[in-house]
Every structure is written in structure tokens, then in C-alpha cells.
Amino acid sequence: MDVVSQLQRQFVDFTTSLYHEGFLDDQFTQLQKLQDESNPEFVAEVVSLFFEDSENLLNNLANALQQQIVDYKQVDAHVHQFKGSSSSIGAQRVKNVCAAFRNLCEGKNLDGCIRCLQQLKLEYSLVKSKLETLFRLEQQILAAGGTVPSMA
Amino acid sequence: MACKADLVVSDQFPTGLRVLVVDDDITCLRILEQMLRRCMYRVTTCSQATVAMNLLRERKGCFDVVLSDVHMPDMDGFKLLELVGLEMDLPVIMMSADGRTSAVMRGIRHGACDYLIKPIREEELKNIWQHVVRKKWNENKEQEHSGSLDDNDQHKRGSDDVEYDFSATEGAEELLITQKRRRDAKEENEELENDDSGTAKKPRVVWSVELHQQFVSAVNQLGIDKAVPKRILELMNVPGLTRENVASHLQKFRLYLRRLSGVAQQQGGFPNSYCGPVEQNAKAGTLGRFDIQALAASGQIPPQTLAALQAELLGQPTGSRALTGMDQPLLQASLLGTKSIPVDHGVTYGQPLMRCPSNISKQFPQTVLTVEDVHSGLGVWPSNDLGVVGASSNLGGLGAQSGNILMGMLPQHQHPCQQQQQQLKQSIVPEPSRSINVQPSCLVVASQSSASFQSGKSPASVNQNSFSKGCVIDYRHLSPQSNNSSVVAGLLSDGDVRRTSVLNGCGGPGSISPSVSSCSINADSSAGRHFSGVSPNISGVQGSYCSTSGQLLDQVPLRNLGFVGKGISIPSRFAVDEPGSPTSNLNCGKIYGERNGNKVKQEPRMDFVENVKVDIPILQNFSANDLTSVFSE
């Protein structure tokens, strides 16, 4: 039990910090609320969809910015998409970078865009590892026979 | 009746609201799906707009509301919005991460019922049912407004008969118009059916061919956008015609055009839409021939029409020779005026509505031709048959014909069809004068089918092949019963048919419940059965129907309607998008953006949407003459 409580506390602390640091926002809480008996793996499922999607988008973005003649409309479309999906799962910092990215696209600022893309990649990998840690914690708790604390 | 057409306003409303979600972002799609499920809605998800459109077309009446993302790779969300509004007239709610005022404004301009900004919360989704209700109620109100033509109550057989005595198109057209409107409303609200017949009885205006042509040219002159009843009235300069008459006729005309454009898109061209049906009918086979004979036998077809029809039909490939054997019974039946005829053939009415040059002077009536027209052998069946099978918005007859055509088209399903027809026959209680008119909207649906539906209870998440990849159809929440009823509304919405209880998928013999549309059948059958496109059982038929229609749709080359220009962008629903002006479209788009001063990002594929702005949305190509000439070929 000690192990479980410890893990649970870790889980709670970690989650709280994620919110504090802006990695996650309320939308993520919404996702957790959506998870229920009929969809026990909902959050994990959605998050992995997000990961897949994001990686594609990031690749597309990198390609688009490497073109001889950059099609900003296309770049913007990708960013827009990324913004949509990141906001849907509550990846707040990623979403914010996307917003900034869109402005750069409008301004057709290539350097700015490239830098922004780097930032986007960074934020994305951060939130990705955070979420993976979170899921790992969950698994550990469950494995130790405990229940995952609800943050809602 | 169990098969109530109006499912949405059911006891547990808004539970069970049928939502179609379209979003290329899989993450969002999954989240929305889950949220909507939690709202107790029946969700179908789609990640591609084109797939969504096919789904909507094939399963008309199977959805109550559409949720669509604005930015999608294969089709702009606004375009989808327009198409849905035109073809299915469903409420569409847009979604986007772009919450800028300009973007939202755009959504409104394009006719979105609502515009949700991502990330979307469950609470927001809980309320989307209001849009469905609102829309229905508004349509009902519209229905009630068509006072002058309300006399053409389907229940009033007397008047129907009288109208028949006119040239085929006149009275029939009237009737059809009214019926069509009725159907539209009925589809949403069954109660209206009986209410309207009695209310608002005004001196009836018979929209004769000439009158209608005057109307159409007045509209063209003014431009469909600017065509207000007052001005139309002035231009027409017909003594005794009231502004109100014109207003209601205009409403109907608009609806008609909407159907047209919807059909056109599917069929690839409307003006030739009359050709469309012909083609389709051709595929359907020789049905028409027999129908014509039947009709002729019943003395309803003028010789020239008959000749035209026959010429048309005889030259056609053998769609379903299998039905050949049906001639005799059909003929006899028609001679006897038995109601069962149509049932047996299932294709009776679709076919005869071939070109009738003599009678196809008005495009409007033609399109509107329904049972009555069939009766007279006139009327060109508006192409839609397959594409819009069961389109609720279609005239009842249309629906029936679609079903008919379908039957013709599915020779391999002859037996099951016949079976169904037999059963239908028995269950039909058509009125004598309507015998031939009775057209089971969905012949495919036999009373027997209800049984099959029942069996199809095992919902399953099926990835429907006919719909194509990327589209996940979740039938989990489909239930045969509810589907039937809801679908019925969608597909048939034909007071006529209903009354004759032709297609009583759910009811027993003689019941006049709304017919079950093939949509539901498909859904159900698909869900519960092996939706393999072609299966010998009834549900299979429907399934195949679905897939077939879908396939056929795809096969029909997109012809430029002229009326519906390329890009199928119909800003004001009637805009004609000149094919030769792609650049202008683009420019328009950009201009739009710039005009905003917001540096609105031009999303890919946004240009055609901009047509709304710049293209001259006048029915320039759509003139009485044009359509008429089509028939005079």
C-alpha cells in the first residue's frame, strides 16, 4: 500500500505540475472525464492518435519549409491542423506555439517560421515525454493494485 | 405507428440524434465522437469530406445534423456545408480552431447553423439538437405559408383527378409542388401532413406551363437572388395573380432548384437531368417500356408521349430484363387499375417519366413530377434517381421512382425485390385513382424487410466498403426500428406514398405508416448483416442499393449543369458558377480575404467558396428555355 500511495502522490504531483507549467490545460481534464467503463483507454488512445498525427504534421512542416518556394498557405494549413489537434487534447504550450507560428506564416517570415518550427518540435517532444511519464505512472499504480487518482 | 417519420422529435429527444462528424483530424474526430456519445447521440464519423458527402447522399434521411471542420484537405468545409444544405438540407455546424470573427462570419454567410471553436467542449455539443429543431420548425412554417397551393392536398383526390384532366403538367405540377413541400415538411414533422391540408385555403392558382414560364423568365430577369415576389409579380403582369401566390411558388421553385443542383452534382448535370434519369432508367432496363404500356393502357399517356417514351426506352440497354416478365401483370394491372402494379414492378413509375417533349415545357413541373405525372406518363424523372434515392427532399414520387429505378438497376435482386413487391402489393391500400401513381418510394423496402431489419439488430461497427475508407460508420447505436422510422422520414417524405402505405417497412399490410426508406434499410442491413453490396435478401438489396447507388453516382460523369457550375459552389444556392472562370474564383477568394482587412489566410481550396462573393449567382443558364429544349430533343 505504501508503494501505491507513493505512486499516487507522485501521480498527483506530477499532473499538477503539468498544469502549472502550462503543458496541459483544462481540455486534458475534459478528456479524462470522457474516459469511462465503456472506453477505459480513451485518453491513452486519443493521445497516441495525437502523437501520430503530430509527427506527420511536423514532418510535413519541415518539408514545406524546405521547399525552394515556400507555400505559406500550405504551411499555415499544417500549423492550423496542429493547433486544432493540440488544443483538442489540451497540449497548451504546443497550441500557443502554433498560434505564434500562424502569425509568422501570415507574415511570410521564413526565418521566423523555421525557428518557430524548432520551438514547436521542442514543445511537442516535451509534452510527449510528459504524457508518457504520466501514463507510465498510471500503469505502475495499476500494477501495484491501486487506482489512478482522478484529477477532475 | 412505429415507423414514425420524425424520429428526432421522439420521446427521448434529443437522445438518439443522428450526428455525422467530418474532420480530417483524427484526434479531434475521436474526441468528438466520444463526447457526442456521451450526449447520447448516435455518431457516425468521417475523416474525409467526400466520403461524408457520399454517405449523406446514400443515406439520406439517416442523419439529423452534420458537424464539419472548416479546414479539410479534400474539400473545404464550407463547400461541404453548401452541398449539404442544397442536397439534403440538413443543419450543418462548422468547427474550427480558427476563432477569428472573420472566420466565424464566413461560416454564417455560408449558412452554417452554428460555428464552434476548437477545442470543443462537451457542453457545447449537448446543445446542437436545437439547430435540428429550429430548422424543422422553420421549414414547417414555410410549408404553412404556401397557402395558394395548399389545396393540392394529397388527401383531396378529387382535385387531383381534376388536375389530371389538364395537360399532364399543370395540375400534376401543382400537386407535386405541394406534395413536395409537404414531404419536406413531413420529413421533419409528421403532424403537418394533415394540418396543412385544411388550413389556409385560398383560391387556388393553377400554375400552368405558360404561367410558370412567365414566372421563370421573370426570375431570370431579376436574377434569382433579387427575385422577390413583388418584382416577379410586376414582371409577370398577370391579372389576378397575387404576390402571395408568387411568393409561395417562388419558395417551391427555390426548393426545386436546390434539389436540382443537388441532383446535378450527383448526376453531373441537370439540364440534362432529364437525360439523367433517362440514362439511369436505361440502366434500369426496360421497365419504362412496360410502364409506358401500362400507362398507355390506362389511357393516361398521350400518344406522342408514349411514342417518345417508347423510343427512349426501347433504345436502352437492358438494365434489368429480368423484369420483362413483369409486363403482363403490369399491363393487366394497370388496365385494371390495380394498385399492386406499381408494387410488383417496383419500377413502374420511374421509367415512364422519361422525356415527354410535348409535356416537358416546364422544367419545374417536370422535376416535380411525381406520381401524378407518372400517371400520365409524362414527366421526366429528375435524374436523381440513384443519386438521391430516398432523398427526403425529393418529391415523393421522386423517391418512389428512385426506388423504382433502383429496382430496375438491380437485376440480380429481382427476386427479393419481387418478393418485396408482392408483399408491398398486399400491404398497399392505394386509392383507385392513384393506383398507378402509387410508387413505393422504396420498393426495396417490403413489409418483409421489416422483419429482416429486425434481424439486423446486431449493430456493429462496420467500416462500410461502399462508403470507402476513411469513413468509419458506427452502427453501434443504430436500431432497426428507430432507423426505419427515421429513415422513412428522410427517404420518403412522400405524403402520397405514405398514405398509400406503400412502403411500409415497419407496418403491416395496409398500414399507412411512413415508408421505410432504403436508407434505414441499408443502415440496418449493413449493420446487422453482411453488407456486401449484393445479397439476395432484402436487406441485402438495400445494402446493394446503397452501394449501387453510390457507385452509380460515382460513375455518372459530372456534367456541367451550367446551373450548377463547376466547383459546385452555389453561393446563394442558385448561383451559376461559370466553368470558365477559375481565376475569377481565385481572385474572388483573395479579394474576400483582403477585403476583410484581416489578412485572412487563404486556406487551400477556399477559392471556390468565394464564388459566393463574386460569381453572378443568377440562374443565367437556368432558363425555362434551356431546360425545355432539353426535352424537345
Short mmCIF file of C-alpha atoms in Angstrom, two decimals, chain A residues 26-27 30-31 33-36 38-39 42 45-46 49-50 53 72-74 76-77 80-81 83-85 87-89 102 105-107, chain B residues 23-28 30-31 34-35 37-38 69 71 96-100 118-123 590 598-599 601-604 607:
data_model
loop_
_atom_site.label_atom_id
_atom_site.label_comp_id
_atom_site.label_asym_id
_atom_site.label_seq_id
_atom_site.Cartn_x
_atom_site.Cartn_y
_atom_site.Cartn_z
CA ASP A 26 -8.37 22.03 -18.88
CA GLN A 27 -9.08 20.31 -22.11
CA GLN A 30 -12.13 17.03 -20.21
CA LEU A 31 -10.56 14.11 -21.93
CA LYS A 33 -13.70 12.88 -17.88
CA LEU A 34 -14.67 11.31 -21.13
CA GLN A 35 -12.98 8.13 -20.17
CA ASP A 36 -15.35 5.67 -18.68
CA SER A 38 -17.12 1.73 -21.98
CA ASN A 39 -13.98 3.49 -23.05
CA PHE A 42 -9.85 6.63 -24.13
CA GLU A 45 -6.00 6.19 -27.33
CA VAL A 46 -6.51 9.81 -28.12
CA LEU A 49 -3.54 9.40 -32.11
CA PHE A 50 -2.27 12.82 -31.35
CA ASP A 53 -0.79 12.96 -36.19
CA TYR A 72 2.87 29.59 -46.84
CA LYS A 73 -0.69 28.66 -47.30
CA GLN A 74 0.25 25.07 -47.04
CA ASP A 76 -0.33 27.55 -42.41
CA ALA A 77 -2.73 24.76 -43.10
CA HIS A 80 -3.67 25.16 -38.21
CA GLN A 81 -4.24 21.49 -38.09
CA LYS A 83 -3.20 23.80 -33.45
CA GLY A 84 -6.54 22.11 -33.66
CA SER A 85 -5.38 18.76 -32.51
CA SER A 87 -5.86 22.20 -28.40
CA SER A 88 -8.23 19.29 -28.51
CA ILE A 89 -6.10 17.23 -26.20
CA ARG A 102 0.45 31.17 -37.82
CA CYS A 105 3.19 32.38 -41.81
CA GLU A 106 0.98 35.32 -42.49
CA GLY A 107 4.00 37.48 -42.48
CA ASP B 23 -12.98 16.14 -39.59
CA ASP B 24 -9.70 15.23 -41.12
CA ASP B 25 -8.01 15.47 -37.76
CA ILE B 26 -8.30 12.02 -36.35
CA THR B 27 -7.55 13.13 -32.85
CA CYS B 28 -10.36 15.63 -32.85
CA ARG B 30 -12.13 10.65 -31.87
CA ILE B 31 -12.67 13.13 -29.13
CA GLN B 34 -16.67 10.25 -27.57
CA MET B 35 -18.24 13.49 -26.48
CA ARG B 37 -21.68 9.53 -27.45
CA ARG B 38 -21.79 10.86 -24.00
CA ASP B 69 -14.45 21.01 -39.68
CA HIS B 71 -10.30 23.05 -43.00
CA SER B 96 -12.56 25.24 -36.38
CA ALA B 97 -9.60 26.13 -34.30
CA ASP B 98 -9.80 29.43 -36.06
CA GLY B 99 -11.93 31.58 -33.86
CA ARG B 100 -11.43 34.83 -35.64
CA LYS B 118 -11.97 24.21 -31.03
CA PRO B 119 -11.25 22.84 -28.61
CA ILE B 120 -14.85 21.90 -28.33
CA ARG B 121 -16.33 21.03 -25.05
CA GLU B 122 -18.97 18.50 -24.37
CA GLU B 123 -21.40 21.11 -23.14
CA LYS B 590 -8.36 36.55 -52.35
CA ASN B 598 -7.72 40.74 -41.64
CA LYS B 599 -5.36 39.12 -43.92
CA LYS B 601 -5.44 33.24 -44.60
CA GLN B 602 -6.49 31.70 -47.76
CA GLU B 603 -6.81 28.16 -46.89
CA PRO B 604 -6.34 25.78 -49.66
CA ASP B 607 -11.42 29.85 -53.56
#
